[in-house]
Amino acid sequence: MKQFRNRVIRAGLGALYLSGAHVLLRPIFSGVGAIFTLHHVRPRRATAFEPNHHLEVTPEFLRATLGHLRSHDIDIVTLDEMHQRLIERNFARRFACFTFDDGYRDNRDFALPVMREFDAPFTVFVASDFAEGTGRLWWIALEKVVAQASLIDASIGGEACRLDATTPQAKQAAYRRLHDWLRALPGGHDVRREISALCARHGVDEAAICPELCMTRDELRTLAEDPLVTIGAHTISHCNLAKQTEEMASHEMTESRARIENVLQRRVLHFAYPYGDRISAGAREFALARTAGFKTAVTTRPGMIFSESAEHLMALPRVSLNGNYQDERILPVLTSGAATALWNGFRRVDAA
Ligand SMILES: [Zn+2]
């Protein structure tokens, strides 16, 4: 299903670009602004097996995106400024916000210098366990397992499977199968148990991943001193909130904020739902974020910001800068809103 959607999006983007339809659609679907989602920013690695490649863009592509926005006279603003404009209904100028999820160190090393070139503010959403060095980035652990294995034994849905992982193509298929199985498990502890077993069997040091990739509390404190930087909350454990009890989901939101506020000694006002799709964040989670008192909360549902978004500040859509589509010709299509409008069946707001 995911691959099918990727193919539709890719064909859709290409078709929109070639037809020029995004130019015609612009006045209707471009909205008042957009919030971009990024994860890693780092130079291209030369590996054939990169199942998480969609989560990273190069500094050059980030620079091209910022240049494109500036050349179209689009303001690059903080989430606080976006919030202000939405509640004041100040839509005189189009805006873009940049958000980086999870708190990766490459945001500081590779994104910050590019953002500085454009004097562009941005928000980093931090899962507090990641900053404490104890986080479990199971999708990266799985990548490492599959990268070094040639055969993987797993019990998927109670059925013993032996997955071939000898070629990049076989690794990709094995990763997909294991990833979909893990994401469908009932709870976070089930994922942790299964991934730990896989790591142990294949000699992957799971505990080393978080400190290797994520900024520590001290690093975040220093980063937060930069006037361009806002730090937001992203739960404690990076769990799927919709699978938690209401009490636990609420705790994940408020306690992660308290921990980050304690590190930074400043208020944390914005939140991003982990995974952020329809199966991870819905009406209950939006209500919990409102009760928790966040100013805004962002999903990963694709969409532009419209004037109506002011009524749905706990369910803001974003536009992913997806590492699989790092082609500058895509940028006018992305900022036109035509791609996300296509995805949403031309509905402007999707906040149910
Ligand atoms: Zn995340």
XYZ file of C-alpha atoms and ligand atoms in Angstrom:
353
model
C 0.000 0.000 0.000
C 2.765 2.368 1.005
C 4.684 1.634 -2.180
C 1.544 2.190 -4.206
C 0.998 5.559 -2.545
C 4.644 6.478 -3.127
C 4.244 5.643 -6.776
C 1.071 7.723 -7.049
C 2.751 10.641 -5.320
C 5.811 10.366 -7.555
C 3.741 10.063 -10.733
C 1.448 12.800 -9.431
C 4.300 15.186 -8.737
C 5.875 14.478 -12.128
C 2.569 14.802 -13.945
C 1.723 18.019 -12.138
C 5.112 19.473 -12.993
C 5.023 18.459 -16.662
C 1.439 19.598 -17.186
C 2.024 22.934 -15.488
C -1.250 22.261 -13.635
C 0.324 23.366 -10.357
C 0.457 26.921 -11.726
C -3.264 26.858 -12.525
C -4.103 25.326 -9.152
C -1.985 27.751 -7.154
C -4.625 30.385 -6.292
C -7.012 27.741 -4.961
C -4.748 25.309 -3.169
C -1.656 27.170 -2.093
C -3.286 28.286 1.173
C -1.712 30.957 3.315
C 1.449 29.028 4.116
C 3.086 25.684 4.777
C 4.939 23.878 7.541
C 7.753 21.715 6.215
C 8.749 18.444 7.940
C 12.357 17.292 7.927
C 14.281 14.693 9.913
C 17.961 14.246 9.048
C 19.982 16.777 7.075
C 23.356 15.384 6.012
C 25.520 14.725 2.957
C 24.532 11.810 0.750
C 25.912 8.451 1.934
C 27.070 5.979 -0.672
C 25.146 2.867 0.381
C 22.828 0.775 -1.754
C 20.485 -0.178 1.088
C 18.856 2.932 2.581
C 15.340 2.057 3.743
C 15.082 5.281 5.759
C 16.285 7.501 2.927
C 12.930 9.325 2.846
C 13.876 10.750 6.272
C 16.954 12.633 5.074
C 17.757 15.469 2.713
C 21.119 16.933 1.764
C 22.213 20.413 2.857
C 22.134 21.350 -0.861
C 18.457 20.424 -1.204
C 17.605 22.350 1.971
C 19.475 25.355 0.513
C 17.578 25.023 -2.786
C 14.260 24.907 -0.924
C 15.048 27.998 1.130
C 16.278 29.803 -1.998
C 13.074 28.893 -3.825
C 10.915 30.265 -1.002
C 12.955 33.470 -0.731
C 12.811 34.019 -4.497
C 9.001 33.768 -4.264
C 8.971 36.369 -1.476
C 7.594 33.860 1.049
C 8.321 34.726 4.715
C 10.122 32.052 6.725
C 8.715 32.370 10.230
C 8.725 30.726 13.660
C 5.767 28.634 14.829
C 4.977 31.445 17.296
C 4.749 33.917 14.404
C 2.605 31.503 12.365
C 0.285 31.088 15.376
C 0.030 34.863 15.731
C -0.800 35.342 12.049
C -3.428 32.600 12.155
C -5.265 33.964 15.191
C -5.024 37.553 13.933
C -6.051 36.423 10.453
C -3.074 38.258 9.082
C -2.607 36.667 5.669
C -1.079 39.620 3.845
C 2.053 37.585 3.125
C 2.551 33.873 2.543
C 4.721 32.062 5.059
C 6.666 28.843 5.575
C 7.799 27.194 8.817
C 10.610 24.647 9.062
C 10.341 21.799 11.571
C 12.849 19.017 12.233
C 11.574 15.968 14.129
C 13.376 13.835 16.747
C 16.409 15.997 17.623
C 19.197 14.615 15.430
C 22.683 16.049 15.839
C 22.947 16.518 12.075
C 20.310 19.274 12.437
C 22.914 21.280 14.320
C 25.856 20.256 12.146
C 24.292 20.519 8.674
C 20.889 22.244 8.846
C 21.753 25.123 11.186
C 24.533 26.554 8.955
C 22.169 26.544 5.944
C 19.305 28.054 7.940
C 21.733 30.781 9.084
C 22.647 31.612 5.464
C 18.994 32.599 4.986
C 18.436 33.934 8.495
C 15.608 31.391 8.627
C 14.119 30.289 11.979
C 13.192 26.663 12.649
C 11.833 24.301 15.300
C 13.354 21.021 16.489
C 10.858 18.602 18.056
C 12.650 16.528 20.683
C 11.617 13.180 22.199
C 12.963 13.531 25.737
C 14.290 9.941 25.950
C 16.330 10.660 22.811
C 17.939 13.687 24.496
C 18.651 11.578 27.568
C 20.468 8.987 25.448
C 18.051 6.173 26.331
C 15.715 6.426 23.323
C 14.940 3.480 21.094
C 15.106 4.353 17.409
C 13.765 0.985 16.337
C 13.564 1.845 12.619
C 17.321 2.545 12.587
C 18.051 -0.597 14.642
C 16.068 -2.578 12.089
C 18.032 -0.945 9.245
C 21.299 -2.006 10.894
C 20.067 -5.578 11.448
C 18.977 -5.977 7.833
C 22.112 -4.246 6.499
C 24.452 -6.765 8.056
C 22.355 -9.924 7.909
C 22.112 -12.252 4.963
C 19.300 -14.315 6.482
C 16.825 -13.139 9.090
C 14.703 -15.479 11.187
C 11.606 -13.873 12.623
C 8.241 -14.965 13.882
C 5.768 -12.759 12.030
C 2.190 -13.085 13.209
C 3.068 -16.311 15.054
C 4.529 -17.818 11.904
C 8.235 -18.630 11.671
C 9.761 -16.877 8.634
C 13.226 -16.916 7.136
C 13.842 -13.753 5.143
C 16.531 -13.503 2.483
C 18.755 -10.422 2.843
C 21.589 -11.171 0.448
C 21.058 -8.386 -2.137
C 19.989 -4.738 -1.770
C 16.611 -5.640 -3.298
C 16.118 -8.568 -0.913
C 17.155 -6.361 2.009
C 14.617 -3.733 0.954
C 11.844 -6.342 0.833
C 12.887 -7.874 4.170
C 13.017 -4.434 5.793
C 9.541 -3.566 4.498
C 8.085 -6.816 5.798
C 9.676 -6.487 9.245
C 8.874 -2.771 9.475
C 5.180 -3.281 8.689
C 4.996 -6.154 11.180
C 6.640 -4.096 13.955
C 4.470 -1.033 13.333
C 1.356 -3.178 13.607
C 2.295 -4.692 16.993
C -0.067 -3.647 19.783
C 2.300 -1.744 22.076
C 5.659 -0.011 22.291
C 7.005 -2.729 24.601
C 6.174 -5.376 21.968
C 8.238 -3.459 19.408
C 11.092 -3.055 21.912
C 11.075 -6.758 22.788
C 11.114 -7.925 19.158
C 13.720 -5.412 18.003
C 15.970 -6.214 20.974
C 15.776 -9.907 20.098
C 16.672 -9.160 16.454
C 19.582 -6.915 17.508
C 20.905 -9.536 19.927
C 20.751 -12.258 17.275
C 22.520 -10.125 14.661
C 25.103 -8.397 16.843
C 23.698 -4.866 16.587
C 24.412 -2.590 19.556
C 20.960 -1.116 19.915
C 21.798 1.129 22.870
C 24.551 2.899 20.895
C 22.192 4.244 18.221
C 20.521 7.008 20.227
C 23.710 8.637 21.609
C 25.296 8.347 18.163
C 22.506 10.220 16.373
C 20.641 12.424 18.851
C 21.629 15.653 20.550
C 22.242 15.399 24.281
C 20.633 17.682 26.831
C 23.763 19.875 26.917
C 23.855 20.088 23.139
C 20.177 21.045 23.039
C 20.699 23.718 25.674
C 23.439 25.280 23.531
C 21.403 24.965 20.332
C 18.364 26.569 21.985
C 20.421 29.685 22.693
C 20.526 30.412 18.958
C 17.861 33.043 18.207
C 16.770 31.074 15.124
C 15.932 27.953 17.144
C 12.706 26.903 18.868
C 12.558 23.572 20.708
C 9.258 21.678 20.758
C 8.098 18.473 22.465
C 7.729 15.107 20.710
C 6.738 12.792 23.637
C 9.053 10.961 26.028
C 9.544 7.662 24.210
C 8.475 8.466 20.629
C 5.474 6.157 21.016
C 2.385 5.845 18.867
C 0.060 7.919 21.080
C -3.132 6.420 19.674
C -2.079 3.004 21.018
C -1.607 4.304 24.589
C -4.248 4.612 27.290
C -5.556 8.156 27.587
C -3.666 8.602 30.844
C -0.410 7.385 29.319
C -0.803 9.474 26.145
C -1.403 12.572 28.244
C 1.631 11.749 30.401
C 3.811 11.306 27.285
C 2.838 14.824 26.176
C 3.030 16.768 29.418
C 5.959 14.967 31.035
C 8.124 15.218 27.898
C 7.433 18.955 27.851
C 8.307 19.255 31.569
C 11.597 17.402 31.048
C 12.649 19.588 28.127
C 11.577 22.758 29.916
C 13.713 21.652 32.827
C 16.743 21.221 30.563
C 16.246 24.491 28.681
C 14.870 26.569 31.542
C 12.320 28.049 29.168
C 8.778 27.264 28.144
C 8.015 24.701 25.446
C 4.846 25.630 23.572
C 4.691 23.460 20.485
C 4.210 19.726 19.992
C 4.620 17.179 17.182
C 2.840 13.800 17.280
C 5.322 10.931 16.709
C 4.701 9.304 13.289
C 1.894 11.890 13.061
C -0.253 10.007 10.578
C -3.918 9.135 10.874
C -3.262 5.921 12.832
C -1.009 7.669 15.378
C -2.881 10.916 16.023
C -6.622 11.548 15.835
C -9.417 13.358 17.653
C -8.477 12.026 21.110
C -4.826 13.062 20.764
C -5.808 16.504 19.410
C -8.032 17.024 22.483
C -5.210 15.906 24.799
C -2.777 18.356 23.197
C -5.315 21.147 23.670
C -5.838 20.194 27.336
C -2.076 20.071 27.820
C -2.024 23.720 26.753
C 0.162 23.598 23.650
C -0.118 26.597 21.309
C 0.148 24.401 18.232
C 0.524 20.687 17.495
C 1.616 19.337 14.130
C 0.809 16.053 12.406
C 2.388 14.492 9.333
C -0.909 14.574 7.449
C 0.016 16.214 4.143
C -1.472 19.634 3.529
C -0.976 23.379 3.306
C -2.091 25.849 5.973
C -5.356 27.650 5.165
C -7.169 30.422 7.021
C -9.471 27.701 8.428
C -6.438 26.062 10.074
C -6.826 28.669 12.858
C -9.731 26.501 14.086
C -7.538 23.365 14.093
C -4.319 24.405 15.807
C -3.874 20.940 17.373
C -4.084 19.163 14.007
C -1.897 21.191 11.671
C -0.822 19.407 8.484
C 2.703 19.595 7.119
C 4.521 19.170 3.821
C 7.279 16.558 3.972
C 10.610 17.381 2.369
C 11.012 13.738 1.452
C 14.526 12.476 0.725
C 13.214 10.322 -2.115
C 12.107 13.404 -4.064
C 15.105 15.700 -3.865
C 14.591 17.249 -7.268
C 14.502 21.031 -7.502
C 11.838 20.822 -10.213
C 9.485 19.500 -7.525
C 9.722 22.660 -5.424
C 7.168 24.767 -7.345
C 4.784 21.805 -7.170
C 5.245 21.417 -3.410
C 4.772 25.095 -2.662
C 1.775 25.327 -4.994
C -0.141 22.970 -2.695
C -1.232 20.968 -5.724
C 0.515 17.811 -4.528
C -1.082 17.815 -1.091
C -4.442 18.834 -2.567
C -4.222 15.786 -4.816
C -3.470 13.632 -1.786
C -6.404 15.077 0.184
C -8.913 14.727 -2.634
C -8.979 18.538 -2.830
C -10.270 18.990 0.728
C -8.631 22.014 2.325
C -8.702 20.919 5.958
C -8.328 17.370 7.251
C -8.498 17.558 11.045
C -11.035 14.911 12.077
Zn 9.556 11.555 15.229
